[in-house]
CSV table of C-alpha atoms and ligand atoms in Angstrom, one decimal:
chain,number,residue,atom,x,y,z
A,1447,MET,CA,112.9,65.7,48.9
A,1448,GLY,CA,115.1,62.7,48.9
A,1449,ASP,CA,115.8,63.3,45.2
A,1450,LYS,CA,116.4,59.6,44.4
A,1451,LEU,CA,113.3,58.9,42.3
A,1452,SER,CA,112.5,60.8,39.1
A,1453,VAL,CA,109.3,62.8,38.7
A,1454,GLN,CA,108.0,60.0,36.4
A,1455,GLN,CA,108.7,57.3,38.9
A,1456,ILE,CA,106.9,59.3,41.7
A,1457,GLU,CA,103.9,59.8,39.4
A,1458,GLN,CA,103.9,56.1,38.5
A,1459,TYR,CA,103.9,55.1,42.2
A,1460,ARG,CA,101.0,57.5,42.9
A,1461,ASP,CA,98.9,56.3,39.8
A,1462,ALA,CA,99.8,52.6,39.7
A,1463,GLY,CA,100.9,51.9,43.3
A,1464,TRP,CA,104.3,50.5,42.4
A,1465,VAL,CA,107.7,51.4,40.9
A,1466,SER,CA,110.5,48.9,40.0
A,1467,PRO,CA,113.3,48.3,39.5
A,1468,VAL,CA,115.2,50.8,41.6
A,1469,PRO,CA,118.9,50.2,42.4
A,1470,VAL,CA,119.5,50.6,46.1
A,1471,MET,CA,122.7,48.7,46.6
A,1472,SER,CA,125.5,47.3,44.5
A,1473,SER,CA,125.4,43.7,43.5
A,1474,ASP,CA,128.5,43.2,45.6
A,1475,ALA,CA,126.8,44.7,48.6
A,1476,ALA,CA,123.8,42.4,48.0
A,1477,ALA,CA,126.1,39.4,47.8
A,1478,THR,CA,127.8,40.5,51.1
A,1479,ALA,CA,124.4,40.7,52.8
A,1480,ARG,CA,123.4,37.3,51.5
A,1481,SER,CA,126.7,35.8,52.7
A,1482,LYS,CA,126.1,37.3,56.2
A,1483,LEU,CA,122.7,35.7,56.3
A,1484,GLU,CA,124.0,32.3,55.1
A,1485,THR,CA,127.0,32.4,57.5
A,1486,HIS,CA,124.4,32.7,60.3
A,1487,GLU,CA,122.4,29.9,58.8
A,1488,ALA,CA,125.5,27.7,58.7
A,1489,THR,CA,126.0,28.2,62.4
A,1490,LEU,CA,122.3,27.4,63.0
A,1491,GLY,CA,122.5,24.4,60.8
A,1492,HIS,CA,119.3,25.3,59.0
A,1493,PRO,CA,117.6,28.3,57.2
A,1494,VAL,CA,116.5,31.1,59.4
A,1495,ASP,CA,113.0,30.2,60.7
A,1496,ALA,CA,109.9,32.3,61.3
A,1497,SER,CA,111.2,33.5,64.7
A,1498,GLN,CA,114.0,35.4,63.1
A,1499,ARG,CA,112.5,36.5,59.8
A,1500,SER,CA,110.3,39.4,61.0
A,1501,LYS,CA,111.5,42.5,62.6
A,1502,CYS,CA,114.9,41.1,61.6
A,1503,HIS,CA,116.6,44.6,61.8
A,1504,LEU,CA,116.6,44.1,65.6
A,1505,LEU,CA,118.6,40.9,65.3
A,1506,PHE,CA,121.0,41.5,62.4
A,1507,ARG,CA,123.0,44.7,62.3
A,1508,TRP,CA,123.5,44.3,58.5
A,1509,VAL,CA,119.7,44.5,58.1
A,1510,ASP,CA,119.5,47.7,60.2
A,1511,ASP,CA,122.3,49.1,58.0
A,1512,ILE,CA,120.3,48.5,54.8
A,1513,MET,CA,117.1,49.9,56.4
A,1514,ARG,CA,118.9,53.1,57.2
A,1515,ASP,CA,120.9,53.5,54.0
A,1516,ASP,CA,120.4,56.8,52.2
A,1517,GLN,CA,119.9,55.1,48.8
A,1518,VAL,CA,116.8,53.5,50.3
A,1519,LEU,CA,115.6,56.4,52.5
A,1520,ASP,CA,116.1,59.1,49.8
A,1521,ALA,CA,113.6,57.2,47.6
A,1522,VAL,CA,111.2,56.6,50.5
A,1523,GLU,CA,111.3,60.3,51.4
A,1524,ASP,CA,110.3,61.1,47.8
A,1525,LEU,CA,107.1,59.1,48.4
A,1526,ILE,CA,106.1,59.8,52.0
A,1527,GLY,CA,108.1,62.8,53.2
A,1528,PRO,CA,111.0,63.4,55.6
A,1529,ASN,CA,109.8,61.9,58.9
A,1530,ILE,CA,110.0,58.2,58.5
A,1531,LEU,CA,109.5,55.1,60.7
A,1532,CYS,CA,110.3,51.6,59.7
A,1533,TRP,CA,107.6,49.4,61.1
A,1534,ASN,CA,108.9,46.0,60.0
A,1535,THR,CA,111.5,44.2,58.1
A,1536,ILE,CA,111.0,40.6,56.8
A,1537,LEU,CA,113.2,38.1,55.1
A,1538,TRP,CA,111.3,36.3,52.4
A,1539,ILE,CA,113.1,33.1,51.5
A,1540,LYS,CA,112.0,30.5,48.9
A,1541,GLU,CA,114.3,27.5,48.8
A,1542,PRO,CA,115.2,26.0,45.4
A,1543,GLN,CA,112.5,23.9,43.7
A,1544,THR,CA,110.0,24.3,46.5
A,1545,ALA,CA,106.2,25.0,46.5
A,1546,SER,CA,106.2,28.1,48.7
A,1547,TYR,CA,104.4,31.0,47.2
A,1548,VAL,CA,102.7,34.2,48.3
A,1549,GLY,CA,99.0,34.5,47.7
A,1550,TRP,CA,97.6,37.7,46.1
A,1551,HIS,CA,96.9,40.1,48.9
A,1552,GLN,CA,96.8,43.7,50.1
A,1553,ASP,CA,98.8,44.3,53.3
A,1554,LEU,CA,96.7,47.1,54.7
A,1555,ALA,CA,93.9,44.5,55.3
A,1556,TYR,CA,96.0,42.9,58.1
A,1557,TRP,CA,98.4,45.5,59.5
A,1558,GLY,CA,96.1,47.6,61.6
A,1559,LEU,CA,97.4,50.9,60.3
A,1560,ASP,CA,95.2,53.9,60.1
A,1561,ASN,CA,96.3,55.2,56.7
A,1562,ASP,CA,97.4,53.9,53.3
A,1563,GLU,CA,100.8,55.7,53.1
A,1564,LEU,CA,103.1,52.8,54.1
A,1565,VAL,CA,105.5,51.9,51.3
A,1566,THR,CA,107.2,48.5,51.1
A,1567,VAL,CA,110.7,48.4,49.7
A,1568,TRP,CA,111.6,44.8,48.7
A,1569,VAL,CA,115.3,44.4,47.9
A,1570,ALA,CA,116.6,41.3,46.2
A,1571,LEU,CA,119.6,39.5,47.8
A,1572,SER,CA,119.5,36.8,45.1
A,1573,PRO,CA,118.0,36.9,41.6
A,1574,ALA,CA,114.3,37.4,41.7
A,1575,SER,CA,113.0,36.2,38.3
A,1576,GLU,CA,109.7,34.9,37.2
A,1577,ALA,CA,111.2,31.4,37.4
A,1578,SER,CA,112.4,32.0,41.0
A,1579,GLY,CA,109.1,33.5,42.1
A,1580,CYS,CA,109.5,37.3,42.0
A,1581,MET,CA,106.7,39.5,43.2
A,1582,SER,CA,104.0,40.6,40.8
A,1583,VAL,CA,101.6,43.5,41.3
A,1584,ILE,CA,98.2,44.6,39.9
A,1585,PRO,CA,98.7,48.2,38.8
A,1586,GLY,CA,96.1,50.6,40.2
A,1587,SER,CA,94.8,48.1,42.8
A,1588,HIS,CA,95.9,50.4,45.6
A,1589,HIS,CA,92.8,52.6,45.0
A,1590,GLN,CA,90.4,50.2,46.9
A,1591,LEU,CA,90.6,47.4,49.4
A,1592,LEU,CA,89.3,44.1,48.1
A,1593,GLN,CA,87.9,41.0,49.8
A,1594,HIS,CA,90.3,38.4,51.1
A,1595,ASP,CA,89.8,34.7,51.9
A,1596,GLU,CA,91.9,33.0,54.6
A,1597,THR,CA,93.0,29.6,53.3
A,1598,TRP,CA,95.7,28.7,56.0
A,1599,ASN,CA,97.5,26.9,53.1
A,1600,LYS,CA,100.9,25.8,54.5
A,1601,ASP,CA,102.7,26.6,51.2
A,1602,ASN,CA,101.4,30.2,51.3
A,1603,LEU,CA,104.1,32.2,53.1
A,1604,LEU,CA,101.5,34.7,54.5
A,1605,THR,CA,100.3,34.5,58.1
A,1606,ARG,CA,96.8,33.4,57.4
A,1607,GLY,CA,97.3,32.0,53.9
A,1608,GLN,CA,95.3,34.9,52.7
A,1609,GLU,CA,94.2,35.2,49.1
A,1610,LEU,CA,92.3,37.9,47.3
A,1611,SER,CA,88.9,36.6,46.2
A,1612,ILE,CA,89.4,37.8,42.6
A,1613,ASP,CA,90.7,36.1,39.5
A,1614,PRO,CA,94.1,37.8,39.0
A,1615,ALA,CA,94.2,36.5,35.4
A,1616,GLU,CA,91.5,39.1,34.6
A,1617,TYR,CA,93.9,41.9,35.6
A,1618,PRO,CA,97.0,43.4,33.8
A,1619,ILE,CA,99.6,41.8,36.1
A,1620,VAL,CA,103.2,43.2,36.2
A,1621,ALA,CA,106.1,40.9,37.2
A,1622,MET,CA,108.7,42.8,39.2
A,1623,ALA,CA,111.9,40.9,38.3
A,1624,LEU,CA,114.9,42.1,40.2
A,1625,GLU,CA,118.7,41.6,40.1
A,1626,PRO,CA,120.5,41.4,43.4
A,1627,GLY,CA,120.7,45.0,44.8
A,1628,GLN,CA,117.6,46.2,43.0
A,1629,ALA,CA,114.4,47.0,44.8
A,1630,SER,CA,110.7,47.2,44.1
A,1631,PHE,CA,108.5,49.7,45.9
A,1632,HIS,CA,104.8,49.1,46.4
A,1633,ASN,CA,102.0,50.8,48.3
A,1634,VAL,CA,100.4,49.0,51.3
A,1635,ARG,CA,97.1,48.6,49.5
A,1636,SER,CA,98.6,47.3,46.2
A,1637,ALA,CA,97.6,43.8,45.4
A,1638,HIS,CA,100.7,41.7,45.1
A,1639,GLY,CA,101.8,38.0,45.2
A,1640,SER,CA,104.4,35.7,44.0
A,1641,GLY,CA,104.8,32.1,42.6
A,1642,SER,CA,107.0,29.3,43.6
A,1643,ASN,CA,110.7,29.0,43.0
A,1644,THR,CA,111.4,26.6,40.1
A,1645,THR,CA,115.2,27.4,40.0
A,1646,ASP,CA,118.2,25.8,41.6
A,1647,ASP,CA,119.1,28.9,43.6
A,1648,ARG,CA,117.4,30.3,46.7
A,1649,ARG,CA,115.2,33.4,46.2
A,1650,ILE,CA,116.0,35.7,49.0
A,1651,GLY,CA,114.4,39.1,49.5
A,1652,LEU,CA,114.4,41.6,52.3
A,1653,SER,CA,111.2,43.7,52.7
A,1654,MET,CA,111.2,47.0,54.7
A,1655,HIS,CA,108.0,48.7,55.6
A,1656,PHE,CA,108.3,52.5,55.9
A,1657,MET,CA,105.5,54.9,57.1
A,1658,PRO,CA,105.2,58.6,58.0
A,1659,THR,CA,105.4,59.3,61.7
A,1660,HIS,CA,101.8,60.4,62.0
A,1661,THR,CA,100.6,56.8,61.4
A,1662,ARG,CA,98.7,55.1,64.2
A,1663,GLN,CA,98.2,51.4,65.0
A,1664,LYS,CA,94.5,50.6,65.4
A,1665,LEU,CA,94.7,47.0,66.6
A,1666,SER,CA,97.0,47.3,69.6
A,1667,ASP,CA,97.6,49.8,72.4
A,1668,TRP,CA,101.4,49.2,72.0
A,1669,ASP,CA,103.4,48.9,68.8
A,1670,SER,CA,107.0,49.8,67.9
A,1671,ALA,CA,109.0,51.1,64.9
A,1672,ALA,CA,112.5,52.4,64.2
A,1673,LEU,CA,112.8,56.1,63.6
A,1674,VAL,CA,115.1,56.0,60.5
A,1675,ARG,CA,114.9,59.6,59.3
A,1676,GLY,CA,113.7,63.0,60.5
A,1677,SER,CA,111.8,63.5,63.8
A,1678,ASP,CA,108.7,62.1,65.4
A,1679,ASP,CA,106.3,64.7,66.8
A,1680,TYR,CA,103.6,62.1,67.4
A,1681,GLY,CA,105.0,59.2,69.5
A,1682,HIS,CA,102.4,56.7,68.3
A,1683,PHE,CA,105.0,53.9,68.1
A,1684,GLU,CA,107.7,53.2,70.7
A,1685,HIS,CA,111.1,53.6,69.0
A,1686,SER,CA,113.0,50.4,68.7
A,1687,PRO,CA,116.7,50.4,69.6
A,1688,GLN,CA,119.5,50.1,67.0
A,1689,PRO,CA,121.5,46.9,67.5
A,1690,MET,CA,125.2,47.6,68.0
A,1691,HIS,CA,126.0,44.1,66.5
A,1692,ASP,CA,124.2,41.0,65.5
A,1693,PHE,CA,122.1,39.6,68.4
A,1694,ASP,CA,122.8,42.6,70.6
A,1695,PRO,CA,121.0,41.5,73.9
A,1696,VAL,CA,119.2,44.9,74.3
A,1697,ALA,CA,117.7,44.6,70.7
A,1698,VAL,CA,117.1,40.9,71.1
A,1699,GLU,CA,114.9,41.6,74.2
A,1700,PHE,CA,113.1,44.3,72.3
A,1701,HIS,CA,112.6,41.9,69.4
A,1702,ARG,CA,110.8,39.5,71.7
A,1703,ARG,CA,108.3,42.1,72.8
A,1704,ALA,CA,107.9,43.6,69.4
A,1705,SER,CA,107.3,40.2,67.8
A,1706,LYS,CA,104.7,39.3,70.3
A,1707,ALA,CA,102.8,42.6,69.6
A,1708,LEU,CA,103.1,42.0,65.8
A,1709,ARG,CA,101.8,38.5,66.1
A,1710,ASP,CA,98.8,39.8,68.1
A,1711,ILE,CA,98.1,42.3,65.3
A,1712,VAL,CA,98.4,40.1,62.3
A,1713,TYR,CA,96.5,37.3,63.8
A,1714,ALA,CA,93.8,39.5,65.4
A,1715,GLY,CA,90.4,37.9,65.4
A,1716,THR,CA,91.7,34.4,64.5
A,1717,GLU,CA,92.5,31.2,66.3
A,1718,PRO,CA,95.7,30.5,64.3
A,1719,ASP,CA,96.5,26.8,63.7
A,1720,THR,CA,100.0,27.8,62.5
A,1721,THR,CA,102.5,30.6,63.1
A,1722,THR,CA,104.3,31.5,60.0
A,1723,LEU,CA,105.3,34.9,61.3
B,1289,AKG,O1,108.5,37.9,48.8
B,1289,AKG,C1,107.4,37.8,48.3
B,1289,AKG,O2,107.2,37.1,47.3
B,1289,AKG,C2,106.2,38.6,48.8
B,1289,AKG,C3,106.6,39.7,49.7
B,1289,AKG,C4,105.4,40.5,50.2
B,1289,AKG,O3,104.3,40.1,50.2
B,1289,AKG,C5,105.7,41.8,50.7
B,1289,AKG,O4,106.9,42.2,50.8
B,1289,AKG,O5,104.8,42.6,51.0
């Protein structure tokens, strides 16, 4: 066992599909990560765009470090066991006073995975409050897959603008507000979403998507993931390289291939008119 989460937290995750807040890094470490991101953005002259937000552990060494940190992995091990792959990492950025939001959705509907064991760890690199558009979850929603509509709404940060075809107001929603360095954990089938950022600060989160090594990808013959703990007796995913530094050419080239495969998976069966991934 990783021995990070309490028995009560593990039971809550199993019963309700989420647990939050869990401290996984100090507020200073979160501030350092934010400043590395923003130093990079200063050299770009604009916020990181879609091409660098997904699978970002292959581009930024500091993301790879957070993804492999024991404080994160001990908690993940408590939930899915000792042999762990990280399938994806995503930077979720809502600029101050902007309309961007995340529609209510369940990730398993779009990720092509053959089981419901994946756990998302979402760590706050800036304050995630209800005013800045923190994530909310519907407790217990991980027990069944619900119907989604695809709106392609440009303000919806999801790939297809997907939205659950339910009225969330009829459910007991829990807002998972986080201070920098705290994380929320939710199951791949938990219904979750978030509102827009009405504050003057950016809302920056890093999500990391961990799954047991026996998981398979159903929508592609080839997919990749980072082996972050234990061993992989299955080989269903090609193991991605660990970058030695930011924009390590070997990892950047792998990112190109891995991002293409990921796009094909999350847009499977559609003719996308936008690429928000
Ligand atoms: O950042 C958000 O508000 C939503 C993130 C999300 O949907 C996820 O991490 O699964």
